PDB file of C-alpha atoms in Angstrom:
ATOM      1  CA  LEU S   9     -54.254 -77.331 -79.266  1.00 75.00           C
ATOM      2  CA  ASP S  10     -51.554 -74.635 -79.157  1.00 84.00           C
ATOM      3  CA  MET S  11     -49.059 -75.164 -76.269  1.00 86.00           C
ATOM      4  CA  THR S  12     -47.147 -71.893 -76.688  1.00 88.00           C
ATOM      5  CA  PRO S  13     -49.154 -69.866 -74.103  1.00 90.00           C
ATOM      6  CA  MET S  14     -48.847 -72.651 -71.533  1.00 91.00           C
ATOM      7  CA  VAL S  15     -45.079 -72.802 -71.979  1.00 92.00           C
ATOM      8  CA  ASP S  16     -44.901 -69.003 -71.653  1.00 93.00           C
ATOM      9  CA  VAL S  17     -46.879 -69.099 -68.395  1.00 94.00           C
ATOM     10  CA  THR S  18     -44.662 -71.877 -67.074  1.00 94.00           C
ATOM     11  CA  PHE S  19     -41.513 -69.891 -67.803  1.00 94.00           C
ATOM     12  CA  LEU S  20     -42.998 -66.777 -66.217  1.00 94.00           C
ATOM     13  CA  LEU S  21     -43.847 -68.732 -63.066  1.00 94.00           C
ATOM     14  CA  LEU S  22     -40.378 -70.245 -63.022  1.00 92.00           C
ATOM     15  CA  ILE S  23     -38.762 -66.806 -63.302  1.00 91.00           C
ATOM     16  CA  PHE S  24     -41.079 -65.395 -60.619  1.00 89.00           C
ATOM     17  CA  PHE S  25     -40.210 -68.124 -58.113  1.00 87.00           C
ATOM     18  CA  MET S  26     -36.490 -67.881 -58.846  1.00 85.00           C
ATOM     19  CA  ILE S  27     -36.479 -64.126 -58.231  1.00 84.00           C
ATOM     20  CA  THR S  28     -38.539 -64.225 -55.039  1.00 83.00           C
ATOM     21  CA  ALA S  29     -36.603 -67.107 -53.453  1.00 80.00           C
ATOM     22  CA  ALA S  30     -34.267 -65.989 -50.649  1.00 69.00           C
ATOM     23  CA  PHE S  31     -30.709 -67.036 -51.365  1.00 67.00           C
ATOM     24  CA  ALA S  32     -29.118 -64.886 -48.642  1.00 62.00           C
ATOM     25  CA  LEU S  33     -26.500 -66.476 -46.430  1.00 60.00           C
ATOM     26  CA  GLN S  34     -27.335 -66.361 -42.745  1.00 62.00           C
ATOM     27  CA  LYS S  35     -24.666 -65.623 -40.160  1.00 65.00           C
ATOM     28  CA  SER S  36     -24.562 -67.912 -37.192  1.00 65.00           C
ATOM     29  CA  ILE S  37     -23.021 -67.813 -33.773  1.00 63.00           C
ATOM     30  CA  GLU S  38     -21.032 -70.901 -32.957  1.00 66.00           C
ATOM     31  CA  VAL S  39     -22.127 -72.488 -29.695  1.00 63.00           C
ATOM     32  CA  PRO S  40     -19.786 -75.011 -28.085  1.00 64.00           C
ATOM     33  CA  PRO S  41     -21.275 -78.337 -27.017  1.00 68.00           C
ATOM     34  CA  THR S  42     -22.257 -78.614 -23.392  1.00 65.00           C
ATOM     35  CA  ASP S  43     -20.072 -80.544 -21.023  1.00 64.00           C
ATOM     36  CA  ASP S  44     -21.839 -82.601 -18.360  1.00 58.00           C
ATOM     37  CA  GLN S  45     -19.431 -81.461 -15.651  1.00 59.00           C
ATOM     38  CA  GLU S  46     -19.908 -77.786 -16.500  1.00 55.00           C
ATOM     39  CA  ALA S  47     -23.679 -78.167 -16.635  1.00 52.00           C
ATOM     40  CA  ALA S  48     -23.708 -79.466 -13.082  1.00 47.00           C
ATOM     41  CA  GLN S  49     -22.024 -76.330 -11.751  1.00 57.00           C
ATOM     42  CA  ALA S  50     -24.382 -73.371 -11.467  1.00 62.00           C
ATOM     43  CA  GLN S  51     -22.695 -70.013 -11.910  1.00 65.00           C
ATOM     44  CA  THR S  52     -23.992 -66.652 -10.805  1.00 67.00           C
ATOM     45  CA  VAL S  53     -23.428 -63.154 -12.177  1.00 65.00           C
ATOM     46  CA  GLU S  54     -21.177 -62.383  -9.218  1.00 69.00           C
ATOM     47  CA  ASP S  55     -18.762 -65.085 -10.441  1.00 68.00           C
ATOM     48  CA  PHE S  56     -18.272 -63.137 -13.668  1.00 69.00           C
ATOM     49  CA  GLU S  57     -18.055 -59.602 -12.253  1.00 72.00           C
ATOM     50  CA  GLU S  58     -14.397 -59.875 -11.235  1.00 73.00           C
ATOM     51  CA  ASP S  59     -12.908 -61.030 -14.535  1.00 80.00           C
ATOM     52  CA  SER S  60     -15.511 -60.193 -17.196  1.00 86.00           C
ATOM     53  CA  ILE S  61     -17.029 -57.268 -18.976  1.00 89.00           C
ATOM     54  CA  ILE S  62     -20.804 -57.329 -18.593  1.00 89.00           C
ATOM     55  CA  ILE S  63     -23.252 -55.805 -21.056  1.00 91.00           C
ATOM     56  CA  ARG S  64     -26.798 -55.498 -19.763  1.00 90.00           C
ATOM     57  CA  VAL S  65     -29.633 -54.959 -22.223  1.00 91.00           C
ATOM     58  CA  ASP S  66     -32.630 -53.702 -20.263  1.00 89.00           C
ATOM     59  CA  SER S  67     -36.311 -53.682 -21.224  1.00 87.00           C
ATOM     60  CA  ASP S  68     -35.888 -50.182 -22.723  1.00 88.00           C
ATOM     61  CA  ASN S  69     -33.192 -51.602 -25.056  1.00 86.00           C
ATOM     62  CA  THR S  70     -30.454 -49.520 -23.448  1.00 89.00           C
ATOM     63  CA  TYR S  71     -26.988 -51.025 -23.160  1.00 92.00           C
ATOM     64  CA  TRP S  72     -25.247 -50.832 -19.783  1.00 91.00           C
ATOM     65  CA  ILE S  73     -21.542 -51.699 -19.863  1.00 91.00           C
ATOM     66  CA  GLN S  74     -19.787 -52.754 -16.659  1.00 89.00           C
ATOM     67  CA  SER S  75     -16.054 -53.325 -16.435  1.00 87.00           C
ATOM     68  CA  PRO S  76     -13.899 -54.371 -13.473  1.00 83.00           C
ATOM     69  CA  ALA S  77     -11.798 -51.226 -14.049  1.00 81.00           C
ATOM     70  CA  TRP S  78     -14.804 -48.900 -13.707  1.00 82.00           C
ATOM     71  CA  THR S  79     -16.604 -47.975 -10.517  1.00 84.00           C
ATOM     72  CA  GLU S  80     -20.067 -47.855 -12.091  1.00 88.00           C
ATOM     73  CA  GLU S  81     -21.927 -48.980 -15.194  1.00 88.00           C
ATOM     74  CA  LYS S  82     -21.867 -46.738 -18.249  1.00 90.00           C
ATOM     75  CA  PRO S  83     -24.983 -46.390 -20.413  1.00 90.00           C
ATOM     76  CA  ALA S  84     -24.895 -46.582 -24.201  1.00 90.00           C
ATOM     77  CA  LEU S  85     -27.980 -45.640 -26.166  1.00 87.00           C
ATOM     78  CA  SER S  86     -26.827 -46.748 -29.616  1.00 89.00           C
ATOM     79  CA  LYS S  87     -24.865 -49.635 -31.096  1.00 90.00           C
ATOM     80  CA  PRO S  88     -21.833 -47.517 -32.124  1.00 90.00           C
ATOM     81  CA  ASP S  89     -21.699 -45.973 -28.651  1.00 92.00           C
ATOM     82  CA  MET S  90     -21.852 -49.433 -27.097  1.00 90.00           C
ATOM     83  CA  LEU S  91     -19.037 -50.629 -29.356  1.00 91.00           C
ATOM     84  CA  LEU S  92     -16.846 -47.652 -28.411  1.00 91.00           C
ATOM     85  CA  LYS S  93     -17.378 -48.200 -24.676  1.00 90.00           C
ATOM     86  CA  LEU S  94     -16.746 -51.913 -25.057  1.00 89.00           C
ATOM     87  CA  ARG S  95     -13.441 -51.193 -26.827  1.00 88.00           C
ATOM     88  CA  GLU S  96     -12.556 -48.752 -24.041  1.00 87.00           C
ATOM     89  CA  ALA S  97     -13.349 -51.384 -21.395  1.00 85.00           C
ATOM     90  CA  ARG S  98     -11.315 -53.976 -23.307  1.00 83.00           C
ATOM     91  CA  LYS S  99      -8.254 -51.693 -23.487  1.00 83.00           C
ATOM     92  CA  MET S 100      -8.424 -50.469 -19.890  1.00 73.00           C
ATOM     93  CA  GLY S 101      -7.916 -53.200 -17.376  1.00 60.00           C
ATOM     94  CA  VAL S 102      -7.391 -53.011 -13.635  1.00 54.00           C
ATOM     95  CA  GLY S 103      -4.034 -51.381 -12.941  1.00 56.00           C
ATOM     96  CA  GLY S 104      -3.552 -50.264 -16.573  1.00 54.00           C
ATOM     97  CA  ASP S 105      -3.286 -53.796 -17.959  1.00 60.00           C
ATOM     98  CA  VAL S 106      -5.247 -55.060 -20.922  1.00 69.00           C
ATOM     99  CA  GLY S 107      -8.891 -55.576 -19.980  1.00 70.00           C
ATOM    100  CA  PRO S 108     -10.656 -58.888 -19.552  1.00 78.00           C
ATOM    101  CA  ALA S 109     -11.186 -61.182 -22.527  1.00 81.00           C
ATOM    102  CA  LYS S 110     -14.517 -62.528 -21.258  1.00 87.00           C
ATOM    103  CA  LEU S 111     -17.909 -61.021 -22.020  1.00 89.00           C
ATOM    104  CA  LEU S 112     -21.259 -61.731 -20.410  1.00 89.00           C
ATOM    105  CA  VAL S 113     -24.387 -60.367 -22.075  1.00 90.00           C
ATOM    106  CA  LEU S 114     -27.340 -60.144 -19.684  1.00 89.00           C
ATOM    107  CA  ALA S 115     -30.531 -59.581 -21.642  1.00 89.00           C
ATOM    108  CA  SER S 116     -33.923 -58.688 -20.257  1.00 88.00           C
ATOM    109  CA  GLY S 117     -36.809 -60.859 -21.377  1.00 84.00           C
ATOM    110  CA  ASP S 118     -38.433 -57.754 -22.872  1.00 86.00           C
ATOM    111  CA  ALA S 119     -35.362 -56.657 -24.864  1.00 87.00           C
ATOM    112  CA  VAL S 120     -35.495 -56.617 -28.650  1.00 88.00           C
ATOM    113  CA  HIS S 121     -33.661 -59.551 -30.211  1.00 89.00           C
ATOM    114  CA  HIS S 122     -31.496 -57.561 -32.634  1.00 89.00           C
ATOM    115  CA  ARG S 123     -30.117 -55.449 -29.754  1.00 90.00           C
ATOM    116  CA  VAL S 124     -28.984 -58.596 -27.930  1.00 90.00           C
ATOM    117  CA  VAL S 125     -27.407 -60.005 -31.105  1.00 91.00           C
ATOM    118  CA  ALA S 126     -25.648 -56.651 -31.645  1.00 91.00           C
ATOM    119  CA  ALA S 127     -24.096 -56.970 -28.173  1.00 90.00           C
ATOM    120  CA  LEU S 128     -22.903 -60.506 -28.970  1.00 90.00           C
ATOM    121  CA  ASP S 129     -21.481 -59.352 -32.314  1.00 90.00           C
ATOM    122  CA  ALA S 130     -19.711 -56.451 -30.617  1.00 89.00           C
ATOM    123  CA  GLY S 131     -17.961 -58.895 -28.311  1.00 88.00           C
ATOM    124  CA  SER S 132     -16.676 -60.821 -31.306  1.00 86.00           C
ATOM    125  CA  ALA S 133     -15.650 -57.586 -33.071  1.00 87.00           C
ATOM    126  CA  VAL S 134     -13.612 -56.398 -30.082  1.00 86.00           C
ATOM    127  CA  GLY S 135     -11.807 -59.737 -29.810  1.00 84.00           C
ATOM    128  CA  MET S 136     -13.370 -61.322 -26.758  1.00 85.00           C
ATOM    129  CA  GLU S 137     -12.223 -64.901 -26.315  1.00 84.00           C
ATOM    130  CA  GLU S 138     -15.292 -66.048 -24.402  1.00 85.00           C
ATOM    131  CA  VAL S 139     -18.781 -64.637 -24.985  1.00 86.00           C
ATOM    132  CA  ARG S 140     -21.708 -65.814 -22.866  1.00 85.00           C
ATOM    133  CA  LEU S 141     -25.399 -64.975 -22.922  1.00 86.00           C
ATOM    134  CA  ALA S 142     -27.855 -65.057 -20.040  1.00 84.00           C
ATOM    135  CA  THR S 143     -31.451 -63.920 -19.871  1.00 83.00           C
ATOM    136  CA  VAL S 144     -33.019 -62.186 -16.908  1.00 81.00           C
ATOM    137  CA  ASP S 145     -36.772 -62.036 -16.393  1.00 75.00           C
ATOM    138  CA  ASP S 146     -36.892 -59.018 -14.115  1.00 64.00           C
ATOM    139  CA  ASP S 147     -35.614 -55.562 -14.975  1.00 55.00           C
ATOM    140  CA  PHE S 148     -32.272 -54.792 -13.363  1.00 54.00           C
TER     141      PHE S 148
END
């Protein structure tokens, strides 16, 4: 019985599985552990409006950036546009100071996941010290 073809098939299968295996590194967002005292205190969006930049991702996957220095929300249709407006909000604070270092991302339940992750990544790219995520069921 000649074993050469069986060894060839085995090596071909080995090469096939090695090539198709995913060896990509996955990025992760570090989440701090919950504190029992903080979990007991419920916070609302109004608590964050005074000292945070808020990015809303609606069900149409449009970004809405709100800053304490601005009078109204500014829409951003693309990721680069959202990043530019977030940098602008970070630089312009109330009274000409540096903007807030806190970011709250409010995501609609119907928003696409990669748009929400892009908003979180933008907060890290701009240098936000505290980035929070909240989901909203209804459309704002």
